[in-house]
Amino acid sequence: MNLILGLDQIGDDDAPQVGGKAVALASLHRAGLSVPSTLCLTTEAYELFVQRASLRAVIHQELGRKRFHDLRWEELWDVALRISNRFLRAPVPEEVVLAIEPYLAAAGPERALAVRSSAPGEDSSTTSFAGLHDSFVGVRGKESTLEAIQQVWASLWTDRALLYRRELGIEVDSSAMAVVIQELVEGEVSGVVFGVHPNDPGLMAVEAVYGLNQGLVDGTIEP
């Protein structure tokens, strides 16, 4: 069972296990670009968590109350809230804790981390999930990191994520979540690079903001 993988261990075919975000970071790393120290919690870690906490039965029960496509928004909101709350109350398996402890020890308790979602299907040619799953920056220490991991796992089951899957006809029952943990680079500016400009395929585009780019990603700050 591969609960964790480093960027050196991730190839282009590993998206089902680590998600599109981790595959992209590994590709940048192989190309020689500077990528912050990174650890990926695989979907196997997520599945172990779900199994140990009997969360699959909770998901089936909540989503089985009515045909998924017939759920009204307020019903979907209630279902998502109940599932997410169960995710946040369940303990992280000891195997997962032990697997990430060496990375956290090397980073040190005062080192700021980014804990990021990396679900299979994110950042693909047909689906983006941009801003739908949660990521956290400025996370410090073991306990805060474990809480952030749980919140990322739980964000797979928010109402907005479920609505997006329903709109695209994606099978909800097979959903899984990997988590990328990185040392945070606290620069004066940050941004997003688009390999293809949306208005001109011959160009790339860079959008940037002052400080961390959380506001850019969630749309609250004009780049």
Tab-separated table of C-alpha atoms in Angstrom:
chain	number	residue	atom	x	y	z
A	1	MET	CA	0.000	0.000	0.000
A	2	ASN	CA	1.479	3.352	-1.102
A	3	LEU	CA	0.172	5.921	1.365
A	4	ILE	CA	2.736	8.564	0.405
A	5	LEU	CA	4.814	9.363	-2.677
A	6	GLY	CA	7.507	11.928	-3.337
A	7	LEU	CA	7.748	13.840	-6.613
A	8	ASP	CA	10.581	11.531	-7.759
A	9	GLN	CA	8.184	8.583	-7.511
A	10	ILE	CA	5.308	10.102	-9.496
A	11	GLY	CA	4.940	9.600	-13.243
A	12	ASP	CA	2.511	10.867	-15.851
A	13	ASP	CA	0.303	7.769	-15.477
A	14	ASP	CA	-0.173	8.146	-11.728
A	15	ALA	CA	-3.064	10.635	-11.793
A	16	PRO	CA	-5.595	8.052	-10.494
A	17	GLN	CA	-3.413	7.653	-7.394
A	18	VAL	CA	-2.167	11.202	-6.789
A	19	GLY	CA	-4.401	13.529	-8.837
A	20	GLY	CA	-3.596	15.989	-11.588
A	21	LYS	CA	-1.993	18.586	-9.338
A	22	ALA	CA	0.643	16.187	-8.025
A	23	VAL	CA	1.360	14.844	-11.524
A	24	ALA	CA	1.877	18.405	-12.795
A	25	LEU	CA	4.249	19.228	-9.918
A	26	ALA	CA	6.217	16.028	-10.571
A	27	SER	CA	6.479	16.957	-14.252
A	28	LEU	CA	7.868	20.387	-13.341
A	29	HIS	CA	10.307	18.734	-10.938
A	30	ARG	CA	11.566	16.325	-13.625
A	31	ALA	CA	12.017	19.250	-16.014
A	32	GLY	CA	14.432	20.843	-13.545
A	33	LEU	CA	12.229	23.657	-12.309
A	34	SER	CA	12.428	24.700	-8.674
A	35	VAL	CA	9.543	23.059	-6.785
A	36	PRO	CA	9.204	23.380	-2.981
A	37	SER	CA	9.722	20.241	-0.921
A	38	THR	CA	6.610	18.153	-1.588
A	39	LEU	CA	4.926	15.038	-0.231
A	40	CYS	CA	1.775	13.501	-1.700
A	41	LEU	CA	-0.773	11.547	0.325
A	42	THR	CA	-2.246	9.149	-2.220
A	43	THR	CA	-5.867	8.133	-2.745
A	44	GLU	CA	-4.946	4.917	-0.898
A	45	ALA	CA	-4.497	6.989	2.257
A	46	TYR	CA	-7.948	8.493	1.663
A	47	GLU	CA	-9.478	5.050	1.100
A	48	LEU	CA	-7.871	3.733	4.290
A	49	PHE	CA	-9.352	6.670	6.222
A	50	VAL	CA	-12.806	6.071	4.705
A	51	GLN	CA	-12.620	2.339	5.425
A	52	ARG	CA	-11.458	2.681	9.034
A	53	ALA	CA	-14.169	5.227	9.867
A	54	SER	CA	-16.906	3.294	7.986
A	55	LEU	CA	-17.557	6.431	5.951
A	56	ARG	CA	-18.499	4.576	2.761
A	57	ALA	CA	-21.670	3.383	4.484
A	58	VAL	CA	-22.390	6.967	5.573
A	59	ILE	CA	-21.951	8.220	1.988
A	60	HIS	CA	-24.229	5.487	0.595
A	61	GLN	CA	-26.870	6.180	3.229
A	62	GLU	CA	-26.876	9.938	2.661
A	63	LEU	CA	-26.819	9.799	-1.126
A	64	GLY	CA	-29.257	6.896	-1.229
A	65	ARG	CA	-32.179	8.791	0.271
A	66	LYS	CA	-33.266	9.806	-3.236
A	67	ARG	CA	-31.928	9.569	-6.788
A	68	PHE	CA	-28.837	11.778	-6.841
A	69	HIS	CA	-30.034	13.731	-9.870
A	70	ASP	CA	-33.391	14.376	-8.181
A	71	LEU	CA	-31.937	15.990	-5.054
A	72	ARG	CA	-32.882	19.655	-4.728
A	73	TRP	CA	-30.092	22.086	-3.833
A	74	GLU	CA	-31.169	22.415	-0.200
A	75	GLU	CA	-31.319	18.610	0.137
A	76	LEU	CA	-27.866	18.309	-1.409
A	77	TRP	CA	-26.593	20.962	1.007
A	78	ASP	CA	-27.913	18.979	3.994
A	79	VAL	CA	-26.425	15.725	2.674
A	80	ALA	CA	-23.043	17.368	2.044
A	81	LEU	CA	-22.976	18.927	5.510
A	82	ARG	CA	-23.695	15.613	7.241
A	83	ILE	CA	-21.047	13.740	5.239
A	84	SER	CA	-18.429	16.468	5.747
A	85	ASN	CA	-19.072	16.579	9.502
A	86	ARG	CA	-18.501	12.826	9.769
A	87	PHE	CA	-15.206	13.212	7.867
A	88	LEU	CA	-14.043	15.912	10.268
A	89	ARG	CA	-14.927	13.893	13.373
A	90	ALA	CA	-13.177	10.677	12.281
A	91	PRO	CA	-9.558	10.070	13.393
A	92	VAL	CA	-6.755	9.989	10.837
A	93	PRO	CA	-5.397	6.385	10.666
A	94	GLU	CA	-2.183	5.868	12.616
A	95	GLU	CA	-0.476	4.493	9.486
A	96	VAL	CA	-1.059	7.816	7.730
A	97	VAL	CA	0.230	9.789	10.716
A	98	LEU	CA	3.408	7.672	10.904
A	99	ALA	CA	3.948	7.979	7.134
A	100	ILE	CA	3.984	11.786	7.117
A	101	GLU	CA	5.806	12.323	10.438
A	102	PRO	CA	9.344	12.193	8.915
A	103	TYR	CA	8.396	14.882	6.390
A	104	LEU	CA	6.888	17.095	9.099
A	105	ALA	CA	9.915	16.550	11.345
A	106	ALA	CA	12.267	17.593	8.519
A	107	ALA	CA	10.183	20.719	7.856
A	108	GLY	CA	10.089	21.631	11.543
A	109	PRO	CA	7.142	22.854	13.640
A	110	GLU	CA	7.571	26.506	12.636
A	111	ARG	CA	7.840	25.930	8.892
A	112	ALA	CA	4.720	27.105	7.036
A	113	LEU	CA	3.144	24.483	4.785
A	114	ALA	CA	0.534	24.409	2.054
A	115	VAL	CA	-1.933	21.499	2.254
A	116	ARG	CA	-3.599	21.199	-1.139
A	117	SER	CA	-6.325	19.110	-2.751
A	118	SER	CA	-5.311	16.890	-5.681
A	119	ALA	CA	-8.319	14.822	-6.678
A	120	PRO	CA	-8.182	12.526	-9.706
A	121	GLY	CA	-9.973	14.424	-12.471
A	122	GLU	CA	-8.805	17.844	-11.262
A	123	ASP	CA	-6.890	19.927	-13.795
A	124	SER	CA	-7.711	17.602	-16.699
A	125	SER	CA	-8.606	18.527	-20.273
A	126	THR	CA	-12.341	18.138	-19.577
A	127	THR	CA	-12.752	19.057	-15.881
A	128	SER	CA	-11.064	21.657	-13.695
A	129	PHE	CA	-12.712	21.673	-10.234
A	130	ALA	CA	-10.992	25.054	-9.838
A	131	GLY	CA	-11.787	26.422	-6.375
A	132	LEU	CA	-14.223	23.591	-5.558
A	133	HIS	CA	-11.965	21.550	-3.303
A	134	ASP	CA	-10.217	23.126	-0.333
A	135	SER	CA	-6.542	23.949	0.063
A	136	PHE	CA	-4.864	25.622	3.032
A	137	VAL	CA	-1.759	27.782	3.341
A	138	GLY	CA	0.261	28.825	6.376
A	139	VAL	CA	-0.291	25.494	8.141
A	140	ARG	CA	2.208	24.823	10.945
A	141	GLY	CA	2.781	21.789	13.143
A	142	LYS	CA	1.598	18.186	13.149
A	143	GLU	CA	-1.894	18.642	14.579
A	144	SER	CA	-2.770	21.551	12.281
A	145	THR	CA	-1.496	19.574	9.297
A	146	LEU	CA	-3.645	16.558	10.187
A	147	GLU	CA	-6.694	18.817	10.587
A	148	ALA	CA	-6.016	20.400	7.203
A	149	ILE	CA	-5.720	16.962	5.579
A	150	GLN	CA	-9.113	15.983	6.992
A	151	GLN	CA	-10.633	19.222	5.718
A	152	VAL	CA	-9.230	18.577	2.240
A	153	TRP	CA	-10.668	15.046	2.280
A	154	ALA	CA	-14.016	16.395	3.491
A	155	SER	CA	-14.101	19.034	0.732
A	156	LEU	CA	-14.651	16.208	-1.755
A	157	TRP	CA	-18.193	16.079	-0.358
A	158	THR	CA	-19.218	19.742	-0.208
A	159	ASP	CA	-22.426	20.774	-1.958
A	160	ARG	CA	-20.489	22.722	-4.606
A	161	ALA	CA	-18.281	19.723	-5.427
A	162	LEU	CA	-21.298	17.393	-5.604
A	163	LEU	CA	-23.201	19.837	-7.829
A	164	TYR	CA	-20.247	20.081	-10.197
A	165	ARG	CA	-20.001	16.292	-10.461
A	166	ARG	CA	-23.729	16.079	-11.106
A	167	GLU	CA	-23.539	18.707	-13.847
A	168	LEU	CA	-20.732	16.799	-15.587
A	169	GLY	CA	-22.279	13.372	-15.044
A	170	ILE	CA	-19.290	12.158	-12.993
A	171	GLU	CA	-19.839	9.027	-10.892
A	172	VAL	CA	-19.889	10.288	-7.315
A	173	ASP	CA	-19.460	6.926	-5.609
A	174	SER	CA	-15.971	6.418	-7.064
A	175	SER	CA	-14.682	9.827	-5.950
A	176	ALA	CA	-11.380	9.905	-4.052
A	177	MET	CA	-8.921	12.557	-2.909
A	178	ALA	CA	-5.139	12.796	-2.780
A	179	VAL	CA	-3.435	15.550	-0.790
A	180	VAL	CA	-0.291	17.503	-1.674
A	181	ILE	CA	1.749	18.830	1.271
A	182	GLN	CA	4.391	21.429	0.370
A	183	GLU	CA	6.707	23.840	2.082
A	184	LEU	CA	5.194	27.284	1.576
A	185	VAL	CA	7.207	29.928	-0.226
A	186	GLU	CA	6.174	33.222	1.371
A	187	GLY	CA	6.967	35.709	-1.396
A	188	GLU	CA	5.861	39.301	-1.945
A	189	VAL	CA	3.856	38.283	-5.012
A	190	SER	CA	2.331	35.050	-6.304
A	191	GLY	CA	0.281	33.989	-9.261
A	192	VAL	CA	-0.991	31.415	-11.716
A	193	VAL	CA	0.613	30.469	-15.042
A	194	PHE	CA	-1.629	29.324	-17.900
A	195	GLY	CA	0.247	27.261	-20.479
A	196	VAL	CA	-2.229	28.392	-23.137
A	197	HIS	CA	-3.774	31.872	-23.152
A	198	PRO	CA	-7.599	31.577	-23.235
A	199	ASN	CA	-7.845	34.167	-26.018
A	200	ASP	CA	-4.732	33.323	-28.045
A	201	PRO	CA	-3.407	29.727	-28.247
A	202	GLY	CA	-0.051	31.088	-29.374
A	203	LEU	CA	0.557	32.801	-26.041
A	204	MET	CA	0.929	31.874	-22.377
A	205	ALA	CA	-0.579	33.986	-19.608
A	206	VAL	CA	0.534	34.893	-16.088
A	207	GLU	CA	-1.876	36.414	-13.557
A	208	ALA	CA	-0.390	37.672	-10.293
A	209	VAL	CA	-1.339	39.407	-7.045
A	210	TYR	CA	0.564	40.762	-4.051
A	211	GLY	CA	1.004	38.301	-1.207
A	212	LEU	CA	-0.377	34.751	-1.324
A	213	ASN	CA	-2.617	33.954	-4.264
A	214	GLN	CA	-5.589	32.581	-2.337
A	215	GLY	CA	-7.636	35.629	-3.343
A	216	LEU	CA	-6.659	35.167	-6.975
A	217	VAL	CA	-7.660	31.521	-7.007
A	218	ASP	CA	-11.031	32.049	-5.312
A	219	GLY	CA	-11.838	35.101	-7.440
A	220	THR	CA	-12.008	37.719	-4.672
A	221	ILE	CA	-8.990	39.696	-5.925
A	222	GLU	CA	-8.554	41.152	-9.415
A	223	PRO	CA	-5.145	40.020	-10.741
